[in-house]
């Protein structure tokens, strides 16, 4: 106990606990809405109502001191949209907003539909596929690097670099240390892009570099934004799509229901994100003593907002561990909430829903075809392999 707050002594970031975190989250929710984690020296926010309240109170729970779980990444993350507050945050967010309006997304829809059709046709022809490499990665990798304007060389490193960036946001454990050189590699390359101006024309990256040249943002911010746009947009969406495929393959009744009524697709995507939140948690720093769920969190303390636990809070969701595409899952917290809620969620939804709509049209049954494996990552919950068999319509 730490001054009346229940403690939970487990290390949530061991390989075994990262692979199966949900029993730990359940025990923590049973202990209370706020639980001290001595291993990580943070107050974990375990339940839905309190997670949402913390995310909505960005004045008390700031992001400007970093949203990771170790001081190194929290220092390196300065200048990003994710790790900023107030005016700085609003200025950076304004740069990405025009690219994510419904009208801007509508201009990408046709290209994404065509991409989905050729990806699904190729997968159906192969019959036995890997849900991650053959399906889930195709649209995010086909769309995001061009949108961000990342030069066409060095793209083969993007997934490794982006995964490493998420590893670095956890505790400074062996996983983070092992992937450190990759996250630094991404930063170095982003700096080089900013220096040489080597971005694709008409891209988000070009917007950021122009804003830096015009003095709207600093040069350092320009570099940070290149990473800011890319790092959170690949593994997250890939995770969401792969989880949806896995859940639909292992719940044939739900797949049949989706085929019978494709208008359920947006909700099915939300339900998959509820059950398997791609990002487990981010942190905030409390700037004053503050009460959360009856517990006083002291000034300067770090809190861990567990989106993945909130999404299975039995006070909010009936049978929370059950996959049910008919329940209204729109309130799930996988995209966060409040001023920092995911800036790219419209694109993530478009990619996921388009792929599911194409599958529903072209595939009668998705069957598990082997044991799936989870990737090792401190923050992202994503399959490494997902063997599936597709039955053509
Ligand atoms: C299923 C896919 C995705 C998930 C689950 C996800 C999740 C999240 C979450 C939880 C946050 C909030 C961070 C916080 O509370 O501090 C966030 C922020 C952000 N996301 Fe996403 N994301 C996804 C896809 C994307 C995509 C496709 C893009 C870009 C095209 C993107 C760009 C961003 C950016 C720029 C932020 C920072 C927003 C801010 O701090 O104001 N994300 N995302």
Short mmCIF file of C-alpha atoms and ligand atoms in Angstrom, two decimals, residues 55 63 67 80-84 89 93 96 100 144 147-148 204 228-230 232-241 273 277-279 282-284 307 333-337 339-345 347-349 351-352, ligand 1:
data_model
loop_
_atom_site.label_atom_id
_atom_site.label_comp_id
_atom_site.label_asym_id
_atom_site.label_seq_id
_atom_site.Cartn_x
_atom_site.Cartn_y
_atom_site.Cartn_z
CA UNK A 55 -8.03 11.92 -20.55
CA UNK A 63 1.30 15.21 -21.87
CA UNK A 67 3.42 9.98 -22.37
CA UNK A 80 5.67 15.96 -30.97
CA UNK A 81 1.90 16.47 -31.02
CA UNK A 82 1.51 13.52 -28.69
CA UNK A 83 3.80 14.99 -26.01
CA UNK A 84 2.63 18.58 -25.89
CA UNK A 89 -0.36 21.10 -29.00
CA UNK A 93 -2.56 19.35 -34.28
CA UNK A 96 -2.66 17.36 -39.45
CA UNK A 100 -8.20 13.92 -41.80
CA UNK A 144 0.35 6.03 -44.89
CA UNK A 147 0.31 10.42 -47.15
CA UNK A 148 3.16 11.36 -44.84
CA UNK A 204 1.70 15.90 -44.73
CA UNK A 228 4.58 11.82 -35.14
CA UNK A 229 2.56 11.07 -38.26
CA UNK A 230 4.24 7.85 -39.19
CA UNK A 232 1.51 5.85 -34.56
CA UNK A 233 -0.22 5.06 -37.83
CA UNK A 234 1.18 1.70 -38.93
CA UNK A 235 1.33 -0.90 -36.12
CA UNK A 236 -1.86 0.46 -34.55
CA UNK A 237 -4.01 -0.01 -37.63
CA UNK A 238 -2.31 -3.29 -38.49
CA UNK A 239 -3.09 -4.48 -34.97
CA UNK A 240 -6.74 -3.41 -35.21
CA UNK A 241 -7.24 -5.16 -38.55
CA UNK A 273 -10.74 -2.37 -30.94
CA UNK A 277 -6.98 -2.18 -27.81
CA UNK A 278 -3.90 -1.81 -30.10
CA UNK A 279 -2.16 0.59 -27.69
CA UNK A 282 -0.04 5.90 -22.32
CA UNK A 283 0.96 8.00 -19.33
CA UNK A 284 0.33 11.55 -18.11
CA UNK A 307 -7.16 1.98 -22.40
CA UNK A 333 -11.39 4.06 -25.59
CA UNK A 334 -8.81 2.53 -27.97
CA UNK A 335 -8.44 5.89 -29.77
CA UNK A 336 -8.15 7.74 -26.45
CA UNK A 337 -10.46 10.66 -25.63
CA UNK A 339 -7.83 16.84 -26.86
CA UNK A 340 -5.22 14.14 -27.60
CA UNK A 341 -7.65 11.58 -29.01
CA UNK A 342 -6.26 9.91 -32.10
CA UNK A 343 -5.80 12.40 -34.93
CA UNK A 344 -5.78 9.62 -37.52
CA UNK A 345 -8.78 7.59 -36.40
CA UNK A 347 -8.12 6.98 -41.70
CA UNK A 348 -7.72 3.92 -39.46
CA UNK A 349 -11.48 3.33 -39.59
CA UNK A 351 -8.79 1.25 -43.90
CA UNK A 352 -10.26 -1.31 -41.50
C1 LIG B 1 -6.46 1.51 -35.04
C2 LIG B 1 -5.55 2.45 -35.27
C3 LIG B 1 -5.11 3.49 -34.26
C4 LIG B 1 -5.21 3.47 -32.89
C5 LIG B 1 -5.81 2.40 -31.99
C6 LIG B 1 -4.65 4.72 -32.41
C7 LIG B 1 -4.59 5.10 -31.08
C8 LIG B 1 -4.23 6.35 -30.63
C9 LIG B 1 -4.34 6.81 -29.28
C10 LIG B 1 -4.82 5.97 -28.11
C11 LIG B 1 -3.93 8.09 -29.24
C12 LIG B 1 -4.03 9.02 -28.05
C13 LIG B 1 -2.77 9.32 -27.33
C14 LIG B 1 -3.01 9.99 -26.00
O1 LIG B 1 -4.07 9.85 -25.38
O2 LIG B 1 -2.05 10.61 -25.55
C15 LIG B 1 -3.51 8.46 -30.58
C16 LIG B 1 -3.00 9.68 -30.94
C17 LIG B 1 -2.54 9.97 -32.20
N1 LIG B 1 -2.68 9.21 -33.34
FE1 LIG B 1 -3.53 7.37 -33.44
N2 LIG B 1 -4.20 5.44 -33.49
C18 LIG B 1 -4.48 4.73 -34.63
C19 LIG B 1 -4.21 5.13 -35.94
C20 LIG B 1 -3.61 6.32 -36.31
C21 LIG B 1 -3.34 6.73 -37.68
C22 LIG B 1 -3.72 5.94 -38.93
C23 LIG B 1 -2.70 7.95 -37.60
C24 LIG B 1 -2.20 8.86 -38.70
C25 LIG B 1 -2.53 8.85 -39.94
C26 LIG B 1 -2.60 8.31 -36.19
C27 LIG B 1 -2.05 9.47 -35.71
C28 LIG B 1 -2.11 9.89 -34.40
C29 LIG B 1 -1.57 11.15 -33.93
C30 LIG B 1 -0.88 12.23 -34.79
C31 LIG B 1 -1.84 11.21 -32.55
C32 LIG B 1 -1.47 12.33 -31.59
C33 LIG B 1 -2.72 13.15 -31.32
C34 LIG B 1 -2.53 14.22 -30.24
O3 LIG B 1 -1.69 14.05 -29.36
O4 LIG B 1 -3.25 15.21 -30.32
N3 LIG B 1 -3.16 7.29 -35.45
N4 LIG B 1 -3.72 7.38 -31.43
#
